[in-house]
Amino acid sequence: MLPIPAIDFSAPSQHAVLPPRSRDRFAPRLVQEVPKGEIVSTHDQRQLRLRSIDLTDVDALRRCFVRLSPEDIRRRFLHAMSELPLPMAQRLCQIDPALETALVLVDESVAPAEIRGVGRIYVDEAADSAEFSVLVEHDWSRVGLGAMLMKRLVDDCRRRGLAEVWGYVLLENRPMLELCKELGFVRRLQRNEPGTAQITLKL
Ligand SMILES: CC(C)(COP(=O)(O)OP(=O)(O)OC[C@H]1O[C@@H](n2cnc3c(N)ncnc32)[C@H](O)[C@@H]1OP(=O)(O)O)[C@@H](O)C(=O)NCCC(=O)NCCS
């Protein structure tokens, strides 16, 4: 009888394909984050990232607020505010996409990245319309960003199938009134809010 050869189980087989060790199989994968949004250019060729706002923007939004003049704050919020409280910043960064769109223009040429502009709409489903607001940091004004944000918001309202988009603008706010006129908005005086106009675009 032929002797049975001994098998050495500790020696690596040249043919066997072993499954990866469990510590490799279950290790967290390093997912490379794909930047969201798109790169847009100002009229003077500065570049910014245009994307939806999210909760990572809370600190940058509060820093942006600190750089605003009291006049810009009053024109955007229609009253004076000395700071953007944390809960309000968190609320502004956490949107309900069914009813809101909020776009930020992010300057990634600095560290940390800074928000230079914000545009948002709130949908009123019952009225089949949305209220807009827009803001551009002073050092970045007059280079097309306000118009860019407004056009994106109007497009978004059209995609949502809304009948109109509107906003309150102070009558002294000539830049915004001019911008809205160029985009085809019409102005209605507010009898109960002297000094304020309602600016509307039928879609
Ligand atoms: C109003 C505001 C959004 C304009 O943003 P912006 O980025 O400077 O605007 P743009 O560069 O896109 O300008 C678009 C048009 O707006 C008008 N405009 C803008 N700034 C103006 C100014 N200072 N004077 C007159 N018209 C002006 C012009 O018609 C301009 O077109 P043009 O440059 O071809 O002449 C910005 O000044 C702002 O954030 N203001 C404070 C907040 C606010 O008022 N929000 C609106 C109420 S929600």
PDB file of N, CA and C in Angstrom, residues 68-81 135 138 170 172-175:
ATOM      1  N   LEU A  68     -21.764  92.104   7.299  1.00  0.00           N
ATOM      2  CA  LEU A  68     -22.782  92.946   6.656  1.00  0.00           C
ATOM      3  C   LEU A  68     -22.888  94.297   7.341  1.00  0.00           C
ATOM      4  N   SER A  69     -23.257  95.313   6.555  1.00  0.00           N
ATOM      5  CA  SER A  69     -23.499  96.638   7.154  1.00  0.00           C
ATOM      6  C   SER A  69     -24.898  96.619   7.766  1.00  0.00           C
ATOM      7  N   PRO A  70     -25.150  97.524   8.761  1.00  0.00           N
ATOM      8  CA  PRO A  70     -26.507  97.603   9.323  1.00  0.00           C
ATOM      9  C   PRO A  70     -27.551  97.856   8.235  1.00  0.00           C
ATOM     10  N   GLU A  71     -27.177  98.616   7.210  1.00  0.00           N
ATOM     11  CA  GLU A  71     -28.112  98.913   6.122  1.00  0.00           C
ATOM     12  C   GLU A  71     -28.467  97.629   5.340  1.00  0.00           C
ATOM     13  N   ASP A  72     -27.445  96.828   5.012  1.00  0.00           N
ATOM     14  CA  ASP A  72     -27.715  95.573   4.285  1.00  0.00           C
ATOM     15  C   ASP A  72     -28.598  94.641   5.122  1.00  0.00           C
ATOM     16  N   ILE A  73     -28.345  94.605   6.445  1.00  0.00           N
ATOM     17  CA  ILE A  73     -29.142  93.734   7.327  1.00  0.00           C
ATOM     18  C   ILE A  73     -30.603  94.186   7.326  1.00  0.00           C
ATOM     19  N   ARG A  74     -30.796  95.497   7.429  1.00  0.00           N
ATOM     20  CA  ARG A  74     -32.173  96.019   7.450  1.00  0.00           C
ATOM     21  C   ARG A  74     -32.865  95.768   6.110  1.00  0.00           C
ATOM     22  N   ARG A  75     -32.108  95.906   5.025  1.00  0.00           N
ATOM     23  CA  ARG A  75     -32.710  95.688   3.707  1.00  0.00           C
ATOM     24  C   ARG A  75     -33.064  94.212   3.500  1.00  0.00           C
ATOM     25  N   ARG A  76     -32.262  93.318   4.058  1.00  0.00           N
ATOM     26  CA  ARG A  76     -32.546  91.890   3.882  1.00  0.00           C
ATOM     27  C   ARG A  76     -33.637  91.396   4.837  1.00  0.00           C
ATOM     28  N   PHE A  77     -33.545  91.791   6.136  1.00  0.00           N
ATOM     29  CA  PHE A  77     -34.487  91.245   7.127  1.00  0.00           C
ATOM     30  C   PHE A  77     -35.643  92.208   7.434  1.00  0.00           C
ATOM     31  N   LEU A  78     -35.582  93.413   6.852  1.00  0.00           N
ATOM     32  CA  LEU A  78     -36.615  94.457   7.014  1.00  0.00           C
ATOM     33  C   LEU A  78     -36.694  95.002   8.429  1.00  0.00           C
ATOM     34  N   HIS A  79     -35.701  94.694   9.251  1.00  0.00           N
ATOM     35  CA  HIS A  79     -35.573  95.335  10.561  1.00  0.00           C
ATOM     36  C   HIS A  79     -34.112  95.191  11.010  1.00  0.00           C
ATOM     37  N   ALA A  80     -33.745  95.957  12.047  1.00  0.00           N
ATOM     38  CA  ALA A  80     -32.350  95.918  12.512  1.00  0.00           C
ATOM     39  C   ALA A  80     -32.099  94.629  13.295  1.00  0.00           C
ATOM     40  N   MET A  81     -30.904  94.094  13.169  1.00  0.00           N
ATOM     41  CA  MET A  81     -30.485  92.911  13.957  1.00  0.00           C
ATOM     42  C   MET A  81     -29.007  93.056  14.241  1.00  0.00           C
ATOM     43  N   LEU A 135     -29.274  88.136  -0.768  1.00  0.00           N
ATOM     44  CA  LEU A 135     -28.272  88.932  -0.072  1.00  0.00           C
ATOM     45  C   LEU A 135     -26.905  88.681  -0.708  1.00  0.00           C
ATOM     46  N   HIS A 138     -21.160  93.058   0.607  1.00  0.00           N
ATOM     47  CA  HIS A 138     -20.870  94.322  -0.073  1.00  0.00           C
ATOM     48  C   HIS A 138     -19.654  94.247  -1.004  1.00  0.00           C
ATOM     49  N   LEU A 170     -37.695  97.270   0.650  1.00  0.00           N
ATOM     50  CA  LEU A 170     -37.857  98.648   1.129  1.00  0.00           C
ATOM     51  C   LEU A 170     -37.783  99.597  -0.066  1.00  0.00           C
ATOM     52  N   GLU A 172     -36.554 102.445  -0.282  1.00  0.00           N
ATOM     53  CA  GLU A 172     -35.236 103.101  -0.391  1.00  0.00           C
ATOM     54  C   GLU A 172     -34.188 102.164  -1.004  1.00  0.00           C
ATOM     55  N   ASN A 173     -34.533 100.903  -1.200  1.00  0.00           N
ATOM     56  CA  ASN A 173     -33.552  99.900  -1.652  1.00  0.00           C
ATOM     57  C   ASN A 173     -33.464  99.910  -3.179  1.00  0.00           C
ATOM     58  N   ARG A 174     -32.828 100.974  -3.687  1.00  0.00           N
ATOM     59  CA  ARG A 174     -32.784 101.149  -5.137  1.00  0.00           C
ATOM     60  C   ARG A 174     -32.085  99.984  -5.856  1.00  0.00           C
ATOM     61  N   PRO A 175     -30.945  99.481  -5.337  1.00  0.00           N
ATOM     62  CA  PRO A 175     -30.300  98.366  -6.040  1.00  0.00           C
ATOM     63  C   PRO A 175     -31.251  97.186  -6.276  1.00  0.00           C
TER      64      PRO A 175
END
